Every structure is written in structure tokens, then in C-alpha cells.
């Protein structure tokens, strides 16, 4: 029997989050040996010290791969996608060749316009240009992918890319690896919500103005779930167990990328975990070498 609390998105988040502690610990260990800030220890605060690896070889290798992948996947000055006419139009003998060429030129112009919108990342009213650019976000996504093995991104209505850290979301897949749902946990300022949304959660504008930002932040839970009957994605958001957004979309704005996904698993494994023996050995050997050098420097003959 599911309790009333568990019917909320927050309840589902707590249930799914409890099942993946071992997976997160493994990803945190990989991050601790390369870039600890990619996935800090559980309960880490910004003022606390991060783990310090003894060897930076794995970190330099990840940086090298990030730059090469970014340049290969998203070349500068060129779209990373291709718009093509439909097969019925492209291979129709009744279509004039000159008309087909003009149509392909128009599609190319659309490609450049779409790429320009992504890279310029025009800020909307919700973020005021505070978020990083397209390539900075994609590099952060590649870093998450290589080190932790899995990354979740969102394409917003204003063509911005949001990258979620591994401990910010839970994912459920079927046995074939297809996404069944995502649940994302974020922190949101109620003043960025609409008047109707604030009224739903019981906040008025005057109740929030004058309060410190850290005091008025609330947890925002987002559910993106595939509906097999309607063949659409259910997008629902909750704050304080109250639904503030709900819609069905033909395409999901969230897309998950695993580096290497084993059958029946929900999360991918990164290149650091695939080479964990070498990475861990190099780190521990460097630590032992430093300890030996420290002891040798204190020896008196």
C-alpha cells in the first residue's frame, strides 16, 4: 500500500534515491580520484574541503578527452545536426532539381539560425543571463559523463542548456534501456515563479520581499514520465507537495546520456570506472612515494 506522502513527486524521489546510494558512492569515488567537485561527497558544503587526489594524471586525461570530444561533437562555426528533406520529397521524380536545391539551401539557413540561437543562449526573464553559454554547459555535461558515467540535461524554452549533477536526479529504465521516468530535485527561489504558482504554494509576493535569498529557497521536484497509452511525456512540477506545472508533451525536454550502460541497469558507468584499477593504483603509488620522500628527508645518518 502506497502512503499518501509517497504519491507525491517528493515521496517518489525519496524512494528512488534510497535505492541508488551504492551507485552514487561509486561515482563519488571516481570523482574523488579525478575532479572531486563534479560529484562532491554526500552532505558536502561549499565551505568544506574537497578530497585531494595525490595524482593528477587521470584529471589531465579527462580534461584532454573533454576538449577533444567537445570539438569533435560540436565543431566551431558548423551545426552539429543536419536537416534533410523527407524521402518522399527528395526522391520524387516530379520534383524539379532546382527547386530541391533551393529547399536544401533554406534548410541549411535554418540550421545556422538554430545553431546561432543555441550558442547565443538569449536569456529569458527567468534567468537574466546568469547561466553559462552553450559550450560551457556541454563541456560540463561531458565531464559528468566521463567521470560519473551518466548525465542528464534539459533544453529550456529559451534554448538554454541545464546540466544536472548525478545526485540531483533519479532515472528509471526498462530492460531495453529506454527511459521510463526522471525525477529531478532543485532549489528554486519562489520569487522566480508566477503569481499563480506562488498562490498555489501559499506564498504572496510581499511575504518574500525583504527575506534573505537563502531563507526563501524551496525544493522544486520535476517529474518527466513516459505515458505508454498516450505516447507522450507527462511533465509535472511540485513545490511543497503542491503541483504548480503539469502538461503532456510529444517530446521530452530532458535527455539522459550514459557512457556505458549495462543491461538492466538504470545508470551508466564512466571511463574512470572502466579504468579504475589504473587510476586507483596511480593515486596510491603516488601517495606512497610522497610518504617515502617525506620519511627520507627526516632521516639523519
PDB file of C-alpha atoms in Angstrom:
ATOM      1  CA  UNK A   1       0.000   0.000   0.000  1.00  0.00           C
ATOM      2  CA  UNK A   2       1.408   3.391  -1.019  1.00  0.00           C
ATOM      3  CA  UNK A   3       1.042   6.082   1.588  1.00  0.00           C
ATOM      4  CA  UNK A   4      -0.339   9.495   0.747  1.00  0.00           C
ATOM      5  CA  UNK A   5       3.092  11.088   1.044  1.00  0.00           C
ATOM      6  CA  UNK A   6       4.629   8.607  -1.386  1.00  0.00           C
ATOM      7  CA  UNK A   7       2.112   9.613  -4.065  1.00  0.00           C
ATOM      8  CA  UNK A   8       3.819  12.975  -4.385  1.00  0.00           C
ATOM      9  CA  UNK A   9       6.880  13.544  -6.525  1.00  0.00           C
ATOM     10  CA  UNK A  10       8.892  14.229  -3.363  1.00  0.00           C
ATOM     11  CA  UNK A  11       7.833  10.836  -1.974  1.00  0.00           C
ATOM     12  CA  UNK A  12       8.813   9.071  -5.179  1.00  0.00           C
ATOM     13  CA  UNK A  13      12.150  10.925  -5.122  1.00  0.00           C
ATOM     14  CA  UNK A  14      12.931   9.719  -1.592  1.00  0.00           C
ATOM     15  CA  UNK A  15      12.023   6.137  -2.505  1.00  0.00           C
ATOM     16  CA  UNK A  16      14.148   6.045  -5.666  1.00  0.00           C
ATOM     17  CA  UNK A  17      17.020   7.983  -4.105  1.00  0.00           C
ATOM     18  CA  UNK A  18      17.357   5.396  -1.331  1.00  0.00           C
ATOM     19  CA  UNK A  19      17.906   2.646  -3.906  1.00  0.00           C
ATOM     20  CA  UNK A  20      20.979   4.192  -5.517  1.00  0.00           C
ATOM     21  CA  UNK A  21      23.275   5.017  -2.597  1.00  0.00           C
ATOM     22  CA  UNK A  22      25.824   2.398  -3.641  1.00  0.00           C
ATOM     23  CA  UNK A  23      25.780   3.717  -7.222  1.00  0.00           C
ATOM     24  CA  UNK A  24      26.355   7.282  -6.044  1.00  0.00           C
ATOM     25  CA  UNK A  25      29.162   6.191  -3.719  1.00  0.00           C
ATOM     26  CA  UNK A  26      30.899   4.519  -6.652  1.00  0.00           C
ATOM     27  CA  UNK A  27      30.529   7.658  -8.772  1.00  0.00           C
ATOM     28  CA  UNK A  28      31.770   9.841  -5.883  1.00  0.00           C
ATOM     29  CA  UNK A  29      34.842   7.642  -5.536  1.00  0.00           C
ATOM     30  CA  UNK A  30      35.610   8.094  -9.253  1.00  0.00           C
ATOM     31  CA  UNK A  31      35.168  11.846  -8.887  1.00  0.00           C
ATOM     32  CA  UNK A  32      37.420  11.946  -5.811  1.00  0.00           C
ATOM     33  CA  UNK A  33      40.258  10.475  -7.889  1.00  0.00           C
ATOM     34  CA  UNK A  34      39.836  12.996 -10.731  1.00  0.00           C
ATOM     35  CA  UNK A  35      37.656  16.091 -10.196  1.00  0.00           C
ATOM     36  CA  UNK A  36      36.015  15.980  -6.755  1.00  0.00           C
ATOM     37  CA  UNK A  37      33.774  18.977  -7.462  1.00  0.00           C
ATOM     38  CA  UNK A  38      31.998  17.086 -10.267  1.00  0.00           C
ATOM     39  CA  UNK A  39      30.277  14.971  -7.592  1.00  0.00           C
ATOM     40  CA  UNK A  40      31.207  16.062  -4.037  1.00  0.00           C
ATOM     41  CA  UNK A  41      30.801  13.789  -1.000  1.00  0.00           C
ATOM     42  CA  UNK A  42      27.330  13.396   0.470  1.00  0.00           C
ATOM     43  CA  UNK A  43      26.279  16.387   2.549  1.00  0.00           C
ATOM     44  CA  UNK A  44      29.178  18.476   1.289  1.00  0.00           C
ATOM     45  CA  UNK A  45      29.005  22.212   1.937  1.00  0.00           C
ATOM     46  CA  UNK A  46      30.711  24.845  -0.198  1.00  0.00           C
ATOM     47  CA  UNK A  47      32.848  25.859   2.764  1.00  0.00           C
ATOM     48  CA  UNK A  48      34.081  22.315   3.383  1.00  0.00           C
ATOM     49  CA  UNK A  49      37.270  20.892   1.960  1.00  0.00           C
ATOM     50  CA  UNK A  50      37.039  18.562  -1.034  1.00  0.00           C
ATOM     51  CA  UNK A  51      39.054  15.336  -1.355  1.00  0.00           C
ATOM     52  CA  UNK A  52      42.526  15.943  -2.757  1.00  0.00           C
ATOM     53  CA  UNK A  53      43.903  13.205  -5.044  1.00  0.00           C
ATOM     54  CA  UNK A  54      47.639  12.580  -4.948  1.00  0.00           C
ATOM     55  CA  UNK A  55      47.918  12.112  -8.721  1.00  0.00           C
ATOM     56  CA  UNK A  56      46.536  14.490 -11.355  1.00  0.00           C
ATOM     57  CA  UNK A  57      47.192  12.142 -14.276  1.00  0.00           C
ATOM     58  CA  UNK A  58      43.581  10.943 -14.509  1.00  0.00           C
ATOM     59  CA  UNK A  59      42.279  14.506 -14.225  1.00  0.00           C
ATOM     60  CA  UNK A  60      44.531  15.651 -17.061  1.00  0.00           C
ATOM     61  CA  UNK A  61      43.348  12.716 -19.146  1.00  0.00           C
ATOM     62  CA  UNK A  62      39.701  13.661 -18.562  1.00  0.00           C
ATOM     63  CA  UNK A  63      40.424  17.287 -19.499  1.00  0.00           C
ATOM     64  CA  UNK A  64      42.081  16.127 -22.709  1.00  0.00           C
ATOM     65  CA  UNK A  65      39.119  13.930 -23.635  1.00  0.00           C
ATOM     66  CA  UNK A  66      36.635  16.687 -22.786  1.00  0.00           C
ATOM     67  CA  UNK A  67      38.307  19.133 -25.162  1.00  0.00           C
ATOM     68  CA  UNK A  68      38.596  16.594 -27.992  1.00  0.00           C
ATOM     69  CA  UNK A  69      35.002  15.404 -27.622  1.00  0.00           C
ATOM     70  CA  UNK A  70      33.679  18.954 -27.449  1.00  0.00           C
ATOM     71  CA  UNK A  71      35.481  19.899 -30.654  1.00  0.00           C
ATOM     72  CA  UNK A  72      34.504  16.683 -32.442  1.00  0.00           C
ATOM     73  CA  UNK A  73      30.829  16.710 -31.436  1.00  0.00           C
ATOM     74  CA  UNK A  74      30.247  20.460 -31.635  1.00  0.00           C
ATOM     75  CA  UNK A  75      32.666  21.923 -34.230  1.00  0.00           C
ATOM     76  CA  UNK A  76      33.058  25.683 -34.179  1.00  0.00           C
ATOM     77  CA  UNK A  77      31.145  27.507 -36.928  1.00  0.00           C
ATOM     78  CA  UNK A  78      29.261  24.401 -38.075  1.00  0.00           C
ATOM     79  CA  UNK A  79      25.922  22.904 -36.967  1.00  0.00           C
ATOM     80  CA  UNK A  80      26.235  19.587 -35.183  1.00  0.00           C
ATOM     81  CA  UNK A  81      22.938  18.402 -36.758  1.00  0.00           C
ATOM     82  CA  UNK A  82      21.598  18.080 -40.303  1.00  0.00           C
ATOM     83  CA  UNK A  83      18.155  18.984 -41.644  1.00  0.00           C
ATOM     84  CA  UNK A  84      17.163  16.949 -44.703  1.00  0.00           C
ATOM     85  CA  UNK A  85      14.047  16.872 -46.902  1.00  0.00           C
ATOM     86  CA  UNK A  86      11.733  13.912 -46.481  1.00  0.00           C
ATOM     87  CA  UNK A  87      12.428  10.839 -48.584  1.00  0.00           C
ATOM     88  CA  UNK A  88       9.133  11.290 -50.473  1.00  0.00           C
ATOM     89  CA  UNK A  89      10.112  14.821 -51.484  1.00  0.00           C
ATOM     90  CA  UNK A  90      13.812  14.197 -52.042  1.00  0.00           C
ATOM     91  CA  UNK A  91      13.428  11.211 -54.387  1.00  0.00           C
ATOM     92  CA  UNK A  92      10.187  12.240 -56.074  1.00  0.00           C
ATOM     93  CA  UNK A  93      10.829  12.374 -59.858  1.00  0.00           C
ATOM     94  CA  UNK A  94       8.168  15.074 -60.200  1.00  0.00           C
ATOM     95  CA  UNK A  95      10.202  17.480 -58.037  1.00  0.00           C
ATOM     96  CA  UNK A  96      12.412  19.800 -60.050  1.00  0.00           C
ATOM     97  CA  UNK A  97      16.130  19.575 -59.239  1.00  0.00           C
ATOM     98  CA  UNK A  98      16.494  23.328 -58.939  1.00  0.00           C
ATOM     99  CA  UNK A  99      13.572  23.514 -56.513  1.00  0.00           C
ATOM    100  CA  UNK A 100      15.124  20.732 -54.426  1.00  0.00           C
ATOM    101  CA  UNK A 101      18.440  22.586 -54.315  1.00  0.00           C
ATOM    102  CA  UNK A 102      16.761  25.804 -53.171  1.00  0.00           C
ATOM    103  CA  UNK A 103      14.878  23.902 -50.491  1.00  0.00           C
ATOM    104  CA  UNK A 104      18.107  22.338 -49.194  1.00  0.00           C
ATOM    105  CA  UNK A 105      19.688  25.799 -49.083  1.00  0.00           C
ATOM    106  CA  UNK A 106      16.766  27.040 -46.991  1.00  0.00           C
ATOM    107  CA  UNK A 107      17.222  24.102 -44.620  1.00  0.00           C
ATOM    108  CA  UNK A 108      20.899  24.974 -44.282  1.00  0.00           C
ATOM    109  CA  UNK A 109      19.967  28.536 -43.341  1.00  0.00           C
ATOM    110  CA  UNK A 110      17.594  27.132 -40.720  1.00  0.00           C
ATOM    111  CA  UNK A 111      20.445  25.006 -39.358  1.00  0.00           C
ATOM    112  CA  UNK A 112      22.654  28.065 -38.959  1.00  0.00           C
ATOM    113  CA  UNK A 113      19.816  30.042 -37.340  1.00  0.00           C
ATOM    114  CA  UNK A 114      19.094  27.248 -34.855  1.00  0.00           C
ATOM    115  CA  UNK A 115      22.776  26.876 -34.021  1.00  0.00           C
ATOM    116  CA  UNK A 116      23.074  30.622 -33.550  1.00  0.00           C
ATOM    117  CA  UNK A 117      20.120  30.554 -31.126  1.00  0.00           C
ATOM    118  CA  UNK A 118      21.745  27.784 -29.097  1.00  0.00           C
ATOM    119  CA  UNK A 119      25.168  29.389 -28.932  1.00  0.00           C
ATOM    120  CA  UNK A 120      23.907  32.900 -28.261  1.00  0.00           C
ATOM    121  CA  UNK A 121      21.647  31.481 -25.499  1.00  0.00           C
ATOM    122  CA  UNK A 122      19.469  34.567 -25.277  1.00  0.00           C
ATOM    123  CA  UNK A 123      18.437  34.877 -21.647  1.00  0.00           C
ATOM    124  CA  UNK A 124      14.810  34.800 -20.689  1.00  0.00           C
ATOM    125  CA  UNK A 125      13.106  36.604 -17.885  1.00  0.00           C
ATOM    126  CA  UNK A 126      13.673  33.652 -15.564  1.00  0.00           C
ATOM    127  CA  UNK A 127      17.479  33.687 -15.537  1.00  0.00           C
ATOM    128  CA  UNK A 128      18.569  37.163 -16.701  1.00  0.00           C
ATOM    129  CA  UNK A 129      21.637  35.757 -18.420  1.00  0.00           C
ATOM    130  CA  UNK A 130      23.131  34.241 -15.274  1.00  0.00           C
ATOM    131  CA  UNK A 131      23.615  30.793 -16.824  1.00  0.00           C
ATOM    132  CA  UNK A 132      26.727  29.845 -18.758  1.00  0.00           C
ATOM    133  CA  UNK A 133      26.868  29.519 -22.524  1.00  0.00           C
ATOM    134  CA  UNK A 134      26.164  26.507 -24.695  1.00  0.00           C
ATOM    135  CA  UNK A 135      29.736  25.220 -24.966  1.00  0.00           C
ATOM    136  CA  UNK A 136      30.447  25.714 -21.271  1.00  0.00           C
ATOM    137  CA  UNK A 137      27.360  23.711 -20.412  1.00  0.00           C
ATOM    138  CA  UNK A 138      28.185  20.962 -22.896  1.00  0.00           C
ATOM    139  CA  UNK A 139      31.712  20.692 -21.509  1.00  0.00           C
ATOM    140  CA  UNK A 140      30.278  20.324 -18.015  1.00  0.00           C
ATOM    141  CA  UNK A 141      27.969  17.604 -19.339  1.00  0.00           C
ATOM    142  CA  UNK A 142      30.883  15.754 -20.965  1.00  0.00           C
ATOM    143  CA  UNK A 143      32.831  15.984 -17.714  1.00  0.00           C
ATOM    144  CA  UNK A 144      29.908  14.427 -15.814  1.00  0.00           C
ATOM    145  CA  UNK A 145      29.612  11.741 -18.473  1.00  0.00           C
ATOM    146  CA  UNK A 146      33.266  10.692 -18.430  1.00  0.00           C
ATOM    147  CA  UNK A 147      33.744  10.741 -14.663  1.00  0.00           C
ATOM    148  CA  UNK A 148      30.394   9.603 -13.240  1.00  0.00           C
ATOM    149  CA  UNK A 149      29.169   7.699 -16.305  1.00  0.00           C
ATOM    150  CA  UNK A 150      25.782   9.403 -16.627  1.00  0.00           C
ATOM    151  CA  UNK A 151      24.442  12.886 -17.265  1.00  0.00           C
ATOM    152  CA  UNK A 152      21.003  14.476 -17.518  1.00  0.00           C
ATOM    153  CA  UNK A 153      20.423  17.690 -19.467  1.00  0.00           C
ATOM    154  CA  UNK A 154      17.438  19.904 -20.177  1.00  0.00           C
ATOM    155  CA  UNK A 155      16.795  22.167 -23.142  1.00  0.00           C
ATOM    156  CA  UNK A 156      14.722  25.064 -21.821  1.00  0.00           C
ATOM    157  CA  UNK A 157      12.215  27.177 -23.740  1.00  0.00           C
ATOM    158  CA  UNK A 158      14.818  29.934 -24.194  1.00  0.00           C
ATOM    159  CA  UNK A 159      17.339  27.492 -25.761  1.00  0.00           C
ATOM    160  CA  UNK A 160      19.455  27.242 -22.638  1.00  0.00           C
ATOM    161  CA  UNK A 161      21.136  24.013 -21.556  1.00  0.00           C
ATOM    162  CA  UNK A 162      20.775  22.931 -17.927  1.00  0.00           C
ATOM    163  CA  UNK A 163      23.106  20.209 -16.646  1.00  0.00           C
ATOM    164  CA  UNK A 164      22.055  18.271 -13.554  1.00  0.00           C
ATOM    165  CA  UNK A 165      24.542  16.685 -11.194  1.00  0.00           C
ATOM    166  CA  UNK A 166      24.273  12.957 -10.546  1.00  0.00           C
ATOM    167  CA  UNK A 167      22.823  13.427  -7.066  1.00  0.00           C
ATOM    168  CA  UNK A 168      20.149  15.820  -8.392  1.00  0.00           C
ATOM    169  CA  UNK A 169      18.133  13.273 -10.362  1.00  0.00           C
ATOM    170  CA  UNK A 170      16.939   9.681 -10.389  1.00  0.00           C
ATOM    171  CA  UNK A 171      16.230   7.697 -13.540  1.00  0.00           C
ATOM    172  CA  UNK A 172      14.249   4.539 -14.205  1.00  0.00           C
ATOM    173  CA  UNK A 173      14.764   2.470 -17.376  1.00  0.00           C
ATOM    174  CA  UNK A 174      13.105  -0.658 -18.720  1.00  0.00           C
ATOM    175  CA  UNK A 175      15.039  -3.836 -19.549  1.00  0.00           C
ATOM    176  CA  UNK A 176      15.826  -2.487 -23.025  1.00  0.00           C
ATOM    177  CA  UNK A 177      17.371   0.707 -21.597  1.00  0.00           C
ATOM    178  CA  UNK A 178      14.519   3.043 -22.613  1.00  0.00           C
ATOM    179  CA  UNK A 179      13.685   5.862 -20.193  1.00  0.00           C
ATOM    180  CA  UNK A 180      10.564   5.369 -18.111  1.00  0.00           C
ATOM    181  CA  UNK A 181      10.857   8.475 -15.944  1.00  0.00           C
ATOM    182  CA  UNK A 182      13.196  11.091 -14.499  1.00  0.00           C
ATOM    183  CA  UNK A 183      12.735  12.862 -11.176  1.00  0.00           C
ATOM    184  CA  UNK A 184      14.849  15.976 -10.590  1.00  0.00           C
ATOM    185  CA  UNK A 185      15.359  17.836  -7.332  1.00  0.00           C
ATOM    186  CA  UNK A 186      16.380  21.506  -7.480  1.00  0.00           C
ATOM    187  CA  UNK A 187      16.382  24.574  -5.287  1.00  0.00           C
ATOM    188  CA  UNK A 188      14.242  27.448  -6.521  1.00  0.00           C
ATOM    189  CA  UNK A 189      13.516  30.974  -5.382  1.00  0.00           C
ATOM    190  CA  UNK A 190       9.708  31.385  -5.122  1.00  0.00           C
ATOM    191  CA  UNK A 191      10.067  34.941  -6.440  1.00  0.00           C
ATOM    192  CA  UNK A 192      11.020  33.461  -9.842  1.00  0.00           C
ATOM    193  CA  UNK A 193       7.621  31.739 -10.014  1.00  0.00           C
ATOM    194  CA  UNK A 194       4.476  33.309 -11.408  1.00  0.00           C
ATOM    195  CA  UNK A 195       1.842  34.883  -9.176  1.00  0.00           C
ATOM    196  CA  UNK A 196      -0.487  31.917  -9.742  1.00  0.00           C
ATOM    197  CA  UNK A 197       2.222  29.415  -8.828  1.00  0.00           C
ATOM    198  CA  UNK A 198       3.104  31.316  -5.649  1.00  0.00           C
ATOM    199  CA  UNK A 199      -0.565  31.396  -4.696  1.00  0.00           C
ATOM    200  CA  UNK A 200      -0.773  27.609  -5.082  1.00  0.00           C
ATOM    201  CA  UNK A 201       2.059  27.027  -2.603  1.00  0.00           C
ATOM    202  CA  UNK A 202       0.719  29.687  -0.247  1.00  0.00           C
ATOM    203  CA  UNK A 203       3.217  32.480  -0.816  1.00  0.00           C
ATOM    204  CA  UNK A 204       2.483  36.087  -1.624  1.00  0.00           C
ATOM    205  CA  UNK A 205       4.973  38.479  -3.137  1.00  0.00           C
ATOM    206  CA  UNK A 206       5.009  40.661  -0.020  1.00  0.00           C
ATOM    207  CA  UNK A 207       5.696  37.572   2.125  1.00  0.00           C
ATOM    208  CA  UNK A 208       9.006  37.026   0.315  1.00  0.00           C
ATOM    209  CA  UNK A 209      10.315  40.514  -0.370  1.00  0.00           C
ATOM    210  CA  UNK A 210      12.764  41.528   2.303  1.00  0.00           C
ATOM    211  CA  UNK A 211      13.691  37.973   3.258  1.00  0.00           C
ATOM    212  CA  UNK A 212      17.190  36.730   2.590  1.00  0.00           C
ATOM    213  CA  UNK A 213      17.585  34.607  -0.540  1.00  0.00           C
ATOM    214  CA  UNK A 214      18.858  31.592   1.401  1.00  0.00           C
ATOM    215  CA  UNK A 215      15.823  31.773   3.709  1.00  0.00           C
ATOM    216  CA  UNK A 216      13.215  31.755   0.966  1.00  0.00           C
ATOM    217  CA  UNK A 217      14.617  28.923  -1.218  1.00  0.00           C
ATOM    218  CA  UNK A 218      12.360  25.896  -1.638  1.00  0.00           C
ATOM    219  CA  UNK A 219      12.776  22.401  -3.095  1.00  0.00           C
ATOM    220  CA  UNK A 220      11.419  22.010  -6.619  1.00  0.00           C
ATOM    221  CA  UNK A 221      10.664  18.478  -7.822  1.00  0.00           C
ATOM    222  CA  UNK A 222      10.225  17.797 -11.534  1.00  0.00           C
ATOM    223  CA  UNK A 223       8.801  14.573 -12.965  1.00  0.00           C
ATOM    224  CA  UNK A 224       9.204  13.630 -16.635  1.00  0.00           C
ATOM    225  CA  UNK A 225       7.400  10.315 -17.158  1.00  0.00           C
ATOM    226  CA  UNK A 226       6.615   8.423 -20.370  1.00  0.00           C
ATOM    227  CA  UNK A 227       2.934   7.630 -20.853  1.00  0.00           C
ATOM    228  CA  UNK A 228       2.615   4.379 -22.872  1.00  0.00           C
ATOM    229  CA  UNK A 229      -1.083   4.897 -23.651  1.00  0.00           C
ATOM    230  CA  UNK A 230      -0.957   8.473 -24.950  1.00  0.00           C
ATOM    231  CA  UNK A 231       2.628   8.111 -26.273  1.00  0.00           C
ATOM    232  CA  UNK A 232       3.535  11.424 -24.650  1.00  0.00           C
ATOM    233  CA  UNK A 233       5.666  12.697 -21.793  1.00  0.00           C
ATOM    234  CA  UNK A 234       3.990  13.851 -18.607  1.00  0.00           C
ATOM    235  CA  UNK A 235       5.842  16.870 -17.194  1.00  0.00           C
ATOM    236  CA  UNK A 236       4.855  17.838 -13.659  1.00  0.00           C
ATOM    237  CA  UNK A 237       6.498  20.098 -11.081  1.00  0.00           C
ATOM    238  CA  UNK A 238       5.834  20.341  -7.365  1.00  0.00           C
ATOM    239  CA  UNK A 239       6.828  22.751  -4.605  1.00  0.00           C
ATOM    240  CA  UNK A 240       5.838  21.950  -1.022  1.00  0.00           C
ATOM    241  CA  UNK A 241       3.836  18.936  -2.314  1.00  0.00           C
ATOM    242  CA  UNK A 242       1.686  21.253  -4.458  1.00  0.00           C
ATOM    243  CA  UNK A 243       1.566  20.864  -8.255  1.00  0.00           C
ATOM    244  CA  UNK A 244       2.494  24.137  -9.967  1.00  0.00           C
ATOM    245  CA  UNK A 245       3.039  22.867 -13.547  1.00  0.00           C
ATOM    246  CA  UNK A 246       1.517  19.921 -15.387  1.00  0.00           C
ATOM    247  CA  UNK A 247       1.450  19.189 -19.095  1.00  0.00           C
ATOM    248  CA  UNK A 248       1.853  16.424 -21.673  1.00  0.00           C
ATOM    249  CA  UNK A 249       4.491  16.902 -24.361  1.00  0.00           C
ATOM    250  CA  UNK A 250       5.213  14.853 -27.501  1.00  0.00           C
ATOM    251  CA  UNK A 251       8.941  15.243 -26.862  1.00  0.00           C
ATOM    252  CA  UNK A 252      10.756  15.382 -23.563  1.00  0.00           C
ATOM    253  CA  UNK A 253      12.984  18.413 -22.894  1.00  0.00           C
ATOM    254  CA  UNK A 254      15.164  16.130 -20.736  1.00  0.00           C
ATOM    255  CA  UNK A 255      17.719  13.832 -22.331  1.00  0.00           C
ATOM    256  CA  UNK A 256      19.955  11.382 -20.474  1.00  0.00           C
ATOM    257  CA  UNK A 257      23.265  10.093 -21.813  1.00  0.00           C
ATOM    258  CA  UNK A 258      25.031   7.078 -20.283  1.00  0.00           C
ATOM    259  CA  UNK A 259      28.667   6.439 -21.189  1.00  0.00           C
ATOM    260  CA  UNK A 260      28.387   2.655 -20.988  1.00  0.00           C
ATOM    261  CA  UNK A 261      25.027   1.211 -19.978  1.00  0.00           C
ATOM    262  CA  UNK A 262      24.993  -2.386 -18.812  1.00  0.00           C
ATOM    263  CA  UNK A 263      21.808  -4.404 -19.491  1.00  0.00           C
ATOM    264  CA  UNK A 264      19.036  -3.988 -16.886  1.00  0.00           C
ATOM    265  CA  UNK A 265      20.888  -1.109 -15.177  1.00  0.00           C
ATOM    266  CA  UNK A 266      19.473   2.405 -14.848  1.00  0.00           C
ATOM    267  CA  UNK A 267      22.699   4.434 -14.831  1.00  0.00           C
ATOM    268  CA  UNK A 268      25.823   4.361 -16.958  1.00  0.00           C
ATOM    269  CA  UNK A 269      29.423   3.727 -15.977  1.00  0.00           C
ATOM    270  CA  UNK A 270      32.125   6.217 -16.931  1.00  0.00           C
ATOM    271  CA  UNK A 271      35.570   5.867 -18.416  1.00  0.00           C
ATOM    272  CA  UNK A 272      37.138   6.474 -14.991  1.00  0.00           C
ATOM    273  CA  UNK A 273      35.340   3.433 -13.571  1.00  0.00           C
ATOM    274  CA  UNK A 274      36.342   1.365 -16.605  1.00  0.00           C
ATOM    275  CA  UNK A 275      39.990   2.183 -15.799  1.00  0.00           C
ATOM    276  CA  UNK A 276      39.565   2.361 -12.037  1.00  0.00           C
ATOM    277  CA  UNK A 277      42.373  -0.115 -11.355  1.00  0.00           C
ATOM    278  CA  UNK A 278      44.994   2.020 -13.068  1.00  0.00           C
ATOM    279  CA  UNK A 279      43.606   5.283 -11.686  1.00  0.00           C
ATOM    280  CA  UNK A 280      43.472   3.992  -8.121  1.00  0.00           C
ATOM    281  CA  UNK A 281      46.907   2.354  -8.345  1.00  0.00           C
ATOM    282  CA  UNK A 282      48.494   5.533  -9.707  1.00  0.00           C
ATOM    283  CA  UNK A 283      46.939   7.584  -6.905  1.00  0.00           C
ATOM    284  CA  UNK A 284      48.037   5.208  -4.130  1.00  0.00           C
ATOM    285  CA  UNK A 285      51.524   4.737  -5.570  1.00  0.00           C
ATOM    286  CA  UNK A 286      51.985   8.500  -5.734  1.00  0.00           C
ATOM    287  CA  UNK A 287      50.797   8.782  -2.124  1.00  0.00           C
ATOM    288  CA  UNK A 288      53.285   6.094  -1.035  1.00  0.00           C
ATOM    289  CA  UNK A 289      56.061   7.802  -2.971  1.00  0.00           C
ATOM    290  CA  UNK A 290      55.354  11.110  -1.252  1.00  0.00           C
ATOM    291  CA  UNK A 291      55.294   9.412   2.158  1.00  0.00           C
ATOM    292  CA  UNK A 292      58.622   7.707   1.420  1.00  0.00           C
ATOM    293  CA  UNK A 293      60.144  11.017   0.298  1.00  0.00           C
ATOM    294  CA  UNK A 294      58.891  12.703   3.491  1.00  0.00           C
ATOM    295  CA  UNK A 295      60.357   9.968   5.699  1.00  0.00           C
ATOM    296  CA  UNK A 296      63.668  10.012   3.791  1.00  0.00           C
ATOM    297  CA  UNK A 297      64.018  13.755   4.226  1.00  0.00           C
ATOM    298  CA  UNK A 298      63.899  13.337   8.016  1.00  0.00           C
ATOM    299  CA  UNK A 299      66.463  10.536   8.280  1.00  0.00           C
ATOM    300  CA  UNK A 300      69.748  11.509   9.943  1.00  0.00           C
ATOM    301  CA  UNK A 301      72.868   9.442   9.309  1.00  0.00           C
TER     302      UNK A 301
END
